[in-house]
Short mmCIF file of C-alpha atoms in Angstrom, two decimals:
data_model
loop_
_atom_site.label_atom_id
_atom_site.label_comp_id
_atom_site.label_asym_id
_atom_site.label_seq_id
_atom_site.Cartn_x
_atom_site.Cartn_y
_atom_site.Cartn_z
CA MET Z 1 4.76 24.25 20.16
CA PHE Z 2 6.59 20.98 21.07
CA CYS Z 3 5.52 17.24 21.37
CA ASP Z 4 5.48 16.21 24.90
CA GLN Z 5 6.56 12.87 24.16
CA CYS Z 6 9.58 13.43 21.90
CA GLY Z 7 10.35 17.05 22.19
CA HIS Z 8 9.85 17.56 18.39
CA ALA Z 9 8.79 21.08 17.26
CA LEU Z 10 5.52 21.06 15.73
CA PRO Z 11 5.01 22.85 12.29
CA ASP Z 12 1.36 23.47 13.01
CA SER Z 13 -0.21 24.74 16.54
CA ALA Z 14 -3.16 23.03 15.49
CA ALA Z 15 -1.76 19.59 14.98
CA THR Z 16 -3.51 16.74 16.64
CA VAL Z 17 -0.79 13.94 16.14
CA CYS Z 18 3.13 14.60 16.18
CA PRO Z 19 4.70 13.94 12.80
CA ASP Z 20 7.83 12.45 14.24
CA CYS Z 21 6.83 10.04 16.83
CA GLY Z 22 2.77 9.39 16.08
CA ALA Z 23 1.91 10.57 19.81
CA SER Z 24 -1.49 12.23 20.23
CA LEU Z 25 -1.29 15.83 21.03
CA ASN Z 26 -5.00 16.11 22.25
CA SER Z 27 -5.10 14.97 25.97
CA THR Z 28 -8.82 14.64 25.69
CA ALA Z 29 -8.86 12.23 22.78
CA GLU Z 30 -8.70 8.51 23.62
CA THR Z 31 -5.57 7.33 22.06
CA PRO Z 32 -5.10 3.62 21.11
CA ALA Z 33 -2.78 3.11 24.19
CA MET Z 34 -5.40 4.56 26.39
CA ALA Z 35 -8.02 2.33 24.96
CA ALA Z 36 -5.74 -0.78 25.77
CA ARG Z 37 -5.08 0.24 29.31
CA ARG Z 38 -8.83 0.43 30.13
CA PRO Z 39 -9.69 -1.85 32.92
CA VAL Z 40 -9.83 -5.59 31.93
CA VAL Z 41 -13.19 -7.20 32.36
CA PRO Z 42 -13.02 -9.34 35.50
CA GLY Z 43 -12.49 -12.94 34.77
CA ARG Z 44 -10.65 -12.19 31.43
CA ALA Z 45 -6.88 -12.76 31.42
CA ALA Z 46 -4.35 -11.46 28.76
CA ARG Z 47 -4.61 -13.25 25.20
CA GLY Z 48 -2.69 -16.28 24.57
CA PRO Z 49 -1.90 -17.92 21.04
CA GLY Z 50 -4.55 -19.72 19.32
CA TRP Z 51 -5.41 -23.59 20.23
CA ARG Z 52 -3.29 -24.60 17.10
CA ALA Z 53 -0.48 -23.17 18.64
CA TRP Z 54 -0.94 -24.95 21.89
CA LEU Z 55 -1.42 -28.11 20.10
CA ARG Z 56 1.99 -27.83 18.16
CA ALA Z 57 3.81 -26.68 21.15
CA THR Z 58 2.89 -29.52 23.21
CA ILE Z 59 2.38 -32.46 21.13
CA GLY Z 60 3.88 -31.92 17.78
CA ARG Z 61 7.04 -30.06 18.56
CA ASN Z 62 10.58 -31.67 19.53
CA VAL Z 63 9.49 -35.16 20.00
CA ALA Z 64 13.08 -35.95 21.12
CA GLY Z 65 13.23 -33.54 23.85
CA THR Z 66 9.82 -34.66 25.17
CA LEU Z 67 10.93 -38.26 25.33
CA ALA Z 68 14.31 -37.53 26.84
CA GLY Z 69 12.37 -35.76 29.65
CA ILE Z 70 9.81 -38.55 29.98
CA VAL Z 71 12.71 -41.31 30.20
CA GLY Z 72 14.94 -39.30 32.42
CA ALA Z 73 12.17 -38.29 34.94
CA TRP Z 74 9.77 -41.31 34.92
CA PHE Z 75 12.02 -44.34 34.49
CA GLY Z 76 14.76 -44.12 36.97
CA VAL Z 77 17.43 -42.83 34.74
CA PRO Z 78 19.22 -41.18 37.81
CA MET Z 79 18.94 -44.23 39.76
CA VAL Z 80 20.71 -46.30 37.04
CA LEU Z 81 23.58 -44.00 37.07
CA LEU Z 82 23.70 -43.90 41.05
CA MET Z 83 23.79 -47.54 41.26
CA ALA Z 84 26.26 -47.83 38.10
CA GLY Z 85 28.65 -45.43 40.20
CA VAL Z 86 28.31 -47.31 43.20
CA GLY Z 87 29.02 -50.58 41.07
CA GLY Z 88 32.01 -49.04 39.65
CA VAL Z 89 33.52 -47.91 43.01
CA VAL Z 90 32.97 -51.41 44.60
CA GLY Z 91 34.19 -53.31 41.42
CA GLY Z 92 37.34 -50.94 41.09
CA LEU Z 93 38.26 -51.62 44.66
CA ALA Z 94 37.75 -55.31 44.42
CA GLY Z 95 39.60 -55.25 41.03
CA VAL Z 96 42.64 -53.48 42.70
CA VAL Z 97 42.89 -56.03 45.60
CA SER Z 98 42.46 -59.17 43.29
CA GLY Z 99 44.89 -57.71 40.52
CA THR Z 100 47.52 -56.76 43.14
CA VAL Z 101 47.40 -60.23 44.51
CA VAL Z 102 47.71 -61.82 40.95
CA GLY Z 103 50.11 -59.29 39.68
CA VAL Z 104 52.64 -61.83 39.23
CA GLY Z 105 50.70 -63.88 37.03
CA VAL Z 106 49.83 -60.78 35.10
CA LEU Z 107 53.62 -60.13 34.14
CA ASP Z 108 53.81 -63.96 33.27
CA ARG Z 109 51.05 -63.75 30.54
CA LEU Z 110 52.58 -60.43 29.39
CA ASP Z 111 56.00 -62.22 28.75
CA THR Z 112 53.92 -64.96 26.67
CA LEU Z 113 52.33 -62.24 24.74
CA LEU Z 114 55.23 -60.22 23.99
CA GLU Z 115 57.24 -63.31 22.73
CA PHE Z 116 54.47 -63.30 19.76
CA VAL Z 117 54.30 -59.49 19.31
CA PHE Z 118 57.37 -58.08 20.32
CA PRO Z 119 60.12 -60.43 21.69
CA LEU Z 120 62.21 -58.72 24.12
CA PRO Z 121 65.77 -59.80 25.22
CA VAL Z 122 64.70 -59.77 28.78
CA SER Z 123 61.66 -60.81 30.73
CA SER Z 124 58.95 -58.47 32.13
CA SER Z 125 59.84 -59.60 35.38
CA GLU Z 126 63.53 -58.68 35.48
CA LEU Z 127 62.77 -55.44 33.51
CA LEU Z 128 60.38 -54.38 36.09
CA PRO Z 129 60.93 -56.27 39.07
CA THR Z 130 58.85 -54.34 41.38
CA ALA Z 131 56.08 -53.68 39.17
CA ALA Z 132 53.99 -56.87 39.22
CA ALA Z 133 51.78 -55.85 42.09
CA GLN Z 134 51.14 -52.27 40.50
CA ILE Z 135 50.42 -53.37 36.98
CA GLY Z 136 48.09 -56.21 38.38
CA GLY Z 137 46.35 -53.52 40.54
CA ILE Z 138 45.92 -51.07 37.81
CA VAL Z 139 44.63 -53.71 35.38
CA GLY Z 140 42.32 -55.40 37.83
CA GLY Z 141 41.07 -52.07 39.25
CA LEU Z 142 39.98 -50.71 35.50
CA ILE Z 143 38.35 -54.24 34.72
CA GLY Z 144 36.48 -54.51 37.87
CA MET Z 145 35.35 -50.83 37.80
CA VAL Z 146 33.93 -51.41 34.18
CA ASN Z 147 32.27 -54.54 34.96
CA GLY Z 148 30.83 -53.45 38.34
CA ALA Z 149 29.29 -50.33 36.87
CA LEU Z 150 27.73 -52.14 33.93
CA THR Z 151 26.51 -55.17 36.14
CA LEU Z 152 24.89 -52.95 38.76
CA GLY Z 153 23.77 -50.30 36.37
CA TRP Z 154 22.24 -53.18 34.15
CA MET Z 155 20.74 -54.80 37.16
CA THR Z 156 19.05 -51.79 38.30
CA ALA Z 157 17.50 -50.83 34.94
CA VAL Z 158 16.00 -54.24 33.97
CA PHE Z 159 15.38 -55.96 37.32
CA PRO Z 160 12.16 -54.33 37.91
CA TRP Z 161 10.77 -55.15 34.55
CA GLN Z 162 11.91 -58.65 34.77
CA GLN Z 163 9.86 -59.00 37.90
CA LEU Z 164 6.89 -57.27 36.36
CA TYR Z 165 7.11 -59.78 33.39
CA ALA Z 166 7.29 -62.78 35.82
CA GLY Z 167 4.05 -61.55 37.45
CA ASP Z 168 2.12 -61.05 34.10
CA PRO Z 169 3.64 -60.60 30.83
CA LEU Z 170 1.03 -57.52 30.31
CA TRP Z 171 2.24 -55.73 33.49
CA PRO Z 172 5.42 -54.03 31.90
CA VAL Z 173 3.23 -52.75 29.09
CA SER Z 174 0.66 -51.49 31.47
CA VAL Z 175 3.21 -49.76 33.67
CA LEU Z 176 4.92 -48.23 30.83
CA LEU Z 177 1.87 -46.73 29.40
CA GLY Z 178 0.88 -45.65 32.91
CA GLN Z 179 3.94 -43.66 33.49
CA VAL Z 180 3.89 -42.19 30.05
CA ALA Z 181 0.26 -40.90 30.81
CA VAL Z 182 1.06 -39.47 34.15
CA ALA Z 183 4.05 -37.55 32.42
CA VAL Z 184 1.73 -35.91 29.92
CA THR Z 185 -0.71 -35.27 32.45
CA VAL Z 186 1.57 -33.47 34.69
CA GLY Z 187 3.24 -31.72 31.60
CA ALA Z 188 -0.31 -30.45 30.55
CA LEU Z 189 -1.18 -29.42 34.26
CA TYR Z 190 2.10 -27.60 34.38
CA VAL Z 191 1.42 -25.67 31.04
CA TRP Z 192 -2.02 -24.72 32.53
CA TRP Z 193 -0.63 -23.57 35.77
CA SER Z 194 2.38 -21.56 33.74
CA ALA Z 195 -0.15 -19.83 31.80
CA GLY Z 196 -2.64 -19.15 34.69
CA THR Z 197 0.04 -17.51 37.08
CA GLU Z 198 2.15 -15.79 34.44
CA ALA Z 199 1.02 -12.30 35.35
CA VAL Z 200 1.47 -12.65 38.94
CA ARG Z 201 4.96 -14.24 38.46
CA LEU Z 202 6.12 -11.62 36.02
CA ARG Z 203 4.85 -8.68 38.34
CA VAL Z 204 6.59 -10.53 41.34
CA GLY Z 205 9.71 -10.71 39.35
CA GLY Z 206 9.69 -6.94 38.65
CA ALA Z 207 7.51 -6.53 35.45
CA ARG Z 208 4.89 -3.73 35.53
CA GLU Z 209 2.24 -1.92 33.55
CA LEU Z 210 3.24 0.62 30.98
CA SER Z 211 3.00 4.36 31.85
CA ARG Z 212 0.91 6.48 29.71
CA ARG Z 213 3.95 7.77 28.00
CA GLU Z 214 5.41 4.44 27.44
CA ALA Z 215 2.00 3.08 26.18
CA ASP Z 216 1.57 6.14 23.74
CA TRP Z 217 4.95 5.00 22.21
CA LEU Z 218 5.16 1.39 22.45
CA LEU Z 219 1.84 0.01 21.75
CA PRO Z 220 1.50 1.39 18.26
CA ILE Z 221 4.77 -0.01 17.42
CA LEU Z 222 3.50 -3.26 19.05
CA ALA Z 223 0.22 -3.00 16.88
CA GLU Z 224 1.90 -2.39 13.73
CA ALA Z 225 4.33 -5.44 14.20
CA GLY Z 226 1.44 -7.73 14.99
CA GLU Z 227 -0.45 -6.52 11.67
CA ARG Z 228 2.55 -7.23 9.52
CA LEU Z 229 3.01 -10.61 11.16
CA GLY Z 230 -0.77 -11.10 10.38
CA LEU Z 231 -1.97 -11.42 13.82
CA ASP Z 232 -5.72 -10.88 14.99
CA ALA Z 233 -4.72 -10.84 18.57
CA LEU Z 234 -1.92 -9.43 20.89
CA PRO Z 235 -0.29 -10.42 24.25
CA ARG Z 236 -0.16 -7.64 26.69
CA LEU Z 237 3.12 -5.99 26.94
CA LEU Z 238 5.02 -5.05 30.02
CA ILE Z 239 7.92 -3.18 31.10
CA ASP Z 240 10.89 -4.46 33.35
CA ASP Z 241 12.88 -1.54 35.01
CA ARG Z 242 15.89 -3.55 35.19
CA ARG Z 243 18.91 -2.18 33.23
CA GLU Z 244 19.86 -5.58 31.23
CA PRO Z 245 19.27 -5.47 27.76
CA ASN Z 246 16.52 -8.20 27.18
CA ALA Z 247 13.08 -8.98 26.33
CA SER Z 248 11.16 -11.92 26.45
CA ALA Z 249 7.79 -13.46 25.25
CA GLY Z 250 5.59 -15.54 27.70
CA ILE Z 251 2.34 -17.39 27.09
CA ARG Z 252 0.27 -14.20 27.31
CA HIS Z 253 2.70 -11.44 27.94
CA ILE Z 254 5.69 -9.74 26.26
CA VAL Z 255 8.12 -8.18 28.58
CA ILE Z 256 10.80 -5.73 27.59
CA ASN Z 257 13.49 -4.29 29.76
CA ALA Z 258 13.82 -0.47 30.23
CA GLY Z 259 17.64 -1.13 29.72
CA LEU Z 260 17.21 -2.54 26.35
CA LEU Z 261 15.00 0.85 25.21
CA GLU Z 262 17.86 2.83 26.60
CA GLN Z 263 20.86 0.99 24.93
CA LEU Z 264 19.07 1.16 21.67
CA ASP Z 265 18.43 5.02 22.33
CA HIS Z 266 14.74 4.29 21.87
CA ASP Z 267 15.35 3.69 17.84
CA ARG Z 268 12.14 2.98 16.43
CA GLU Z 269 13.04 0.55 13.86
CA GLN Z 270 15.27 -1.42 16.24
CA ILE Z 271 12.50 -1.72 19.06
CA ALA Z 272 10.05 -2.45 16.30
CA ALA Z 273 12.11 -5.49 15.14
CA VAL Z 274 12.63 -6.78 18.79
CA LEU Z 275 8.83 -6.72 19.46
CA ALA Z 276 8.20 -8.57 16.05
CA HIS Z 277 10.80 -11.19 17.22
CA GLU Z 278 9.01 -11.54 20.47
CA LEU Z 279 5.59 -11.60 18.84
CA ALA Z 280 6.84 -14.41 16.55
CA HIS Z 281 7.79 -16.35 19.57
CA TRP Z 282 4.25 -15.76 21.18
CA ARG Z 283 2.51 -16.50 17.99
CA ASP Z 284 4.32 -19.80 17.68
CA GLY Z 285 3.57 -20.94 21.29
CA ASP Z 286 7.50 -21.01 22.06
CA ALA Z 287 6.79 -20.18 25.94
CA ILE Z 288 4.20 -23.11 26.01
CA ALA Z 289 6.89 -25.48 24.24
CA MET Z 290 9.33 -24.80 27.13
CA ALA Z 291 6.82 -25.06 29.85
CA TRP Z 292 5.59 -28.39 28.39
CA ALA Z 293 9.27 -29.79 28.20
CA LYS Z 294 9.78 -28.85 31.76
CA GLY Z 295 6.54 -30.19 32.92
CA VAL Z 296 6.74 -33.72 31.48
CA ALA Z 297 10.03 -34.03 33.29
CA LEU Z 298 8.76 -32.02 36.31
CA PRO Z 299 10.15 -34.38 39.08
CA LEU Z 300 13.48 -34.44 37.68
CA PHE Z 301 13.88 -30.51 37.22
CA LEU Z 302 12.60 -30.23 40.97
CA ALA Z 303 15.32 -32.32 42.02
CA PHE Z 304 17.77 -30.50 39.60
CA GLU Z 305 16.66 -27.30 40.92
CA LEU Z 306 16.94 -28.44 44.64
CA ALA Z 307 20.65 -29.54 43.73
CA ASP Z 308 21.59 -26.40 42.10
CA ARG Z 309 20.32 -24.10 44.88
CA ALA Z 310 22.12 -26.32 47.56
CA LEU Z 311 25.41 -25.78 45.43
CA ARG Z 312 24.95 -22.27 45.47
CA ALA Z 313 24.22 -21.99 49.03
CA ALA Z 314 27.25 -24.19 50.12
CA ARG Z 315 30.16 -21.85 50.96
CA ILE Z 316 32.55 -24.28 51.84
CA ARG Z 317 34.25 -27.01 49.77
CA PRO Z 318 33.44 -30.19 52.04
CA LEU Z 319 29.82 -29.26 52.01
CA GLN Z 320 29.70 -28.57 48.12
CA PHE Z 321 31.37 -32.17 47.79
CA LEU Z 322 28.72 -33.70 49.83
CA VAL Z 323 26.11 -31.99 47.66
CA ARG Z 324 27.63 -33.42 44.72
CA LEU Z 325 28.27 -36.74 45.84
CA LEU Z 326 24.47 -36.83 46.58
CA SER Z 327 23.14 -35.23 43.40
CA TRP Z 328 25.49 -36.00 41.02
CA SER Z 329 23.25 -38.57 39.06
CA VAL Z 330 20.52 -35.89 39.01
CA LEU Z 331 22.81 -33.42 37.55
CA ALA Z 332 24.21 -35.60 35.07
CA THR Z 333 20.86 -36.76 33.84
CA VAL Z 334 19.76 -33.03 33.44
CA ARG Z 335 22.80 -31.77 31.99
CA TYR Z 336 24.14 -34.38 29.79
CA GLY Z 337 20.75 -36.14 28.66
CA VAL Z 338 17.52 -33.99 29.06
CA LEU Z 339 18.74 -30.46 28.41
CA PRO Z 340 20.74 -30.96 25.24
CA ALA Z 341 17.82 -32.71 23.62
CA GLN Z 342 15.55 -29.83 24.62
CA ALA Z 343 17.99 -26.87 23.95
CA THR Z 344 18.12 -28.04 20.35
CA LEU Z 345 14.32 -26.73 20.05
CA TRP Z 346 15.33 -23.48 21.78
CA ARG Z 347 18.15 -22.30 19.20
CA ALA Z 348 15.65 -23.46 16.27
CA GLN Z 349 13.09 -21.32 17.78
CA GLU Z 350 15.25 -18.11 17.77
CA TYR Z 351 16.32 -18.86 14.02
CA ARG Z 352 12.39 -19.34 13.30
CA ALA Z 353 11.54 -15.83 15.20
CA ASP Z 354 14.49 -14.01 13.55
CA ALA Z 355 13.12 -15.14 9.95
CA ALA Z 356 9.73 -14.17 11.03
CA ALA Z 357 10.71 -10.59 11.94
CA ALA Z 358 12.72 -10.37 8.84
CA ALA Z 359 9.76 -11.36 6.41
CA ALA Z 360 7.85 -8.86 8.30
CA GLY Z 361 10.05 -6.20 7.06
CA TYR Z 362 12.28 -5.79 10.17
CA GLN Z 363 15.41 -7.29 8.73
CA ASP Z 364 17.68 -4.50 8.95
CA GLY Z 365 16.36 -3.42 12.20
CA LEU Z 366 16.73 -6.72 13.86
CA ARG Z 367 20.35 -7.37 12.37
CA ARG Z 368 21.46 -3.85 13.54
CA THR Z 369 20.14 -4.60 17.24
CA LEU Z 370 21.96 -8.16 17.01
CA ALA Z 371 25.06 -6.51 15.67
CA TYR Z 372 25.12 -4.01 18.55
CA LEU Z 373 23.99 -6.32 21.52
CA ARG Z 374 26.35 -9.24 20.45
CA GLY Z 375 27.99 -9.54 23.97
CA SER Z 376 25.40 -8.33 26.06
CA PHE Z 377 23.50 -11.72 26.98
CA ASP Z 378 25.68 -14.60 27.57
CA GLY Z 379 28.54 -14.61 30.17
CA GLN Z 380 31.36 -16.93 30.27
CA ARG Z 381 30.37 -20.44 29.94
CA SER Z 382 32.01 -23.79 29.75
CA GLY Z 383 32.19 -25.39 26.11
CA TRP Z 384 29.37 -27.95 26.74
CA ASP Z 385 27.15 -24.98 27.83
CA ARG Z 386 28.08 -23.02 24.92
CA THR Z 387 27.81 -25.92 22.30
CA LEU Z 388 24.95 -28.03 23.65
CA LEU Z 389 22.93 -26.28 26.42
CA ALA Z 390 22.64 -22.72 25.08
CA SER Z 391 19.21 -21.46 24.68
CA HIS Z 392 20.38 -18.96 21.95
CA PRO Z 393 22.45 -19.62 18.85
CA PRO Z 394 25.56 -17.55 18.55
CA ASN Z 395 24.86 -14.08 17.38
CA GLU Z 396 27.30 -14.37 14.32
CA LEU Z 397 25.07 -17.16 12.91
CA ARG Z 398 21.83 -15.27 13.49
CA LEU Z 399 23.24 -12.13 11.58
CA ASP Z 400 24.46 -14.54 8.99
CA ARG Z 401 20.88 -15.59 8.25
CA LEU Z 402 19.62 -11.83 8.38
CA GLU Z 403 22.11 -10.33 6.13
CA HIS Z 404 21.69 -9.61 2.46
CA ASP Z 405 23.85 -11.64 0.15
CA ASP Z 406 24.44 -8.77 -2.11
CA ARG Z 407 25.90 -6.39 0.58
CA VAL Z 408 29.23 -6.11 2.37
CA TYR Z 409 28.70 -5.62 6.10
CA PRO Z 410 31.69 -4.76 8.77
CA LEU Z 411 32.73 -7.29 11.32
CA HIS Z 412 32.28 -4.57 13.96
CA GLU Z 413 29.90 -1.81 14.11
CA GLU Z 414 29.81 1.10 16.34
CA HIS Z 415 26.59 2.54 17.76
CA PRO Z 416 25.46 5.89 16.61
CA LEU Z 417 25.88 7.29 19.85
CA VAL Z 418 29.90 6.40 20.01
CA ARG Z 419 30.21 8.07 16.64
CA ALA Z 420 29.36 11.53 18.42
CA LEU Z 421 31.91 11.18 21.00
CA PRO Z 422 35.04 13.64 20.51
CA GLY Z 423 37.71 12.01 18.42
CA TRP Z 424 35.57 9.35 16.63
CA THR Z 425 36.59 8.39 13.17
CA GLY Z 426 35.76 5.69 10.56
CA ASP Z 427 38.69 3.74 11.86
CA SER Z 428 38.07 4.42 15.61
CA THR Z 429 38.46 1.53 18.08
CA VAL Z 430 36.38 3.34 20.71
CA ARG Z 431 33.92 0.84 22.15
CA LYS Z 432 30.60 1.70 23.78
CA GLY Z 433 30.91 2.89 27.50
CA TRP Z 434 28.06 1.42 28.90
#
């Protein structure tokens, strides 16, 4: 007799539980997986973390990222950058014209300066007889560009507040508090909307319920990981059939890709480590924190998303240039202001989830998973993206925190399946073939 889940030979035909995978061999008995898949009572959704996690994730976490989002979205930073750019262009053109006209005077002043610093046997006009206009234009253009950008940018940022103060000294304070209140309200509503629609969005994105066999194998692992983490409730586990090795924790769900299960060869310890890592994300409300960070800057992120999609849809260079010309201030505000401040929290969340999984007893399993999948998640990115906008820390640094100090680890590890390939030795350089 064999187990219909893992194929393991059963020592006793009267056995009710497989000694290898723990699957129930009694089709009439209700397993924990079957109980978990009972129809949900109407009106009840999958469980989310407790209210303390909600408060910590919204109010008490990543104050710098929240402030960056509020300032960038609700206090006109893209408009300030846009007008500064306009001022720089206009000022630069005016500086080039005026500098070209007074170029001769620039060379005369240069002669006077050189007499005190580094006297020359000939004058600048004799040394560079035709450079007066060029040098004057360049110097004038640079000065005009900087002056125009600073002047128009400062006026755009300060003038509205000066007018409010001129009307009533309390108006700037009222508008400031009103903008912050609106940002907080929009952020809270966005978190509420994200939690309420998460199940629908995940299913539209390709996630599905577990099959009976998947549930019989995965749900006990999830329950064990939750028990080790001290959880009194669990999120709903879903499967995504995509082949990319990935897993993610939402507000009320955890999604694990079928490709991750396949690449890890359904190794129980490694899958348990991944689930413990995602449960730590869920327990700490990390998905809530990310939704909050986006919600408080929602107008800015909507504009950024629109510009990003327009750039990807534009197939010809002139059209791409036009899109960048119209949206560069929004792109710059998000990429060089808001996202770097928020990405710091994302990377800290990964370290914290790794530490929680390790403390729950999954240190070796998580370390082996990261060592094997170290190149599977992030593609080629620019240096700015890799250092300041990355949502995950480098895998090597995550491995550093998971490894025991008294043990030696190789820099490169082969997957057990690769070791079974013909010709593999301890010094083999054969890499995984999927």
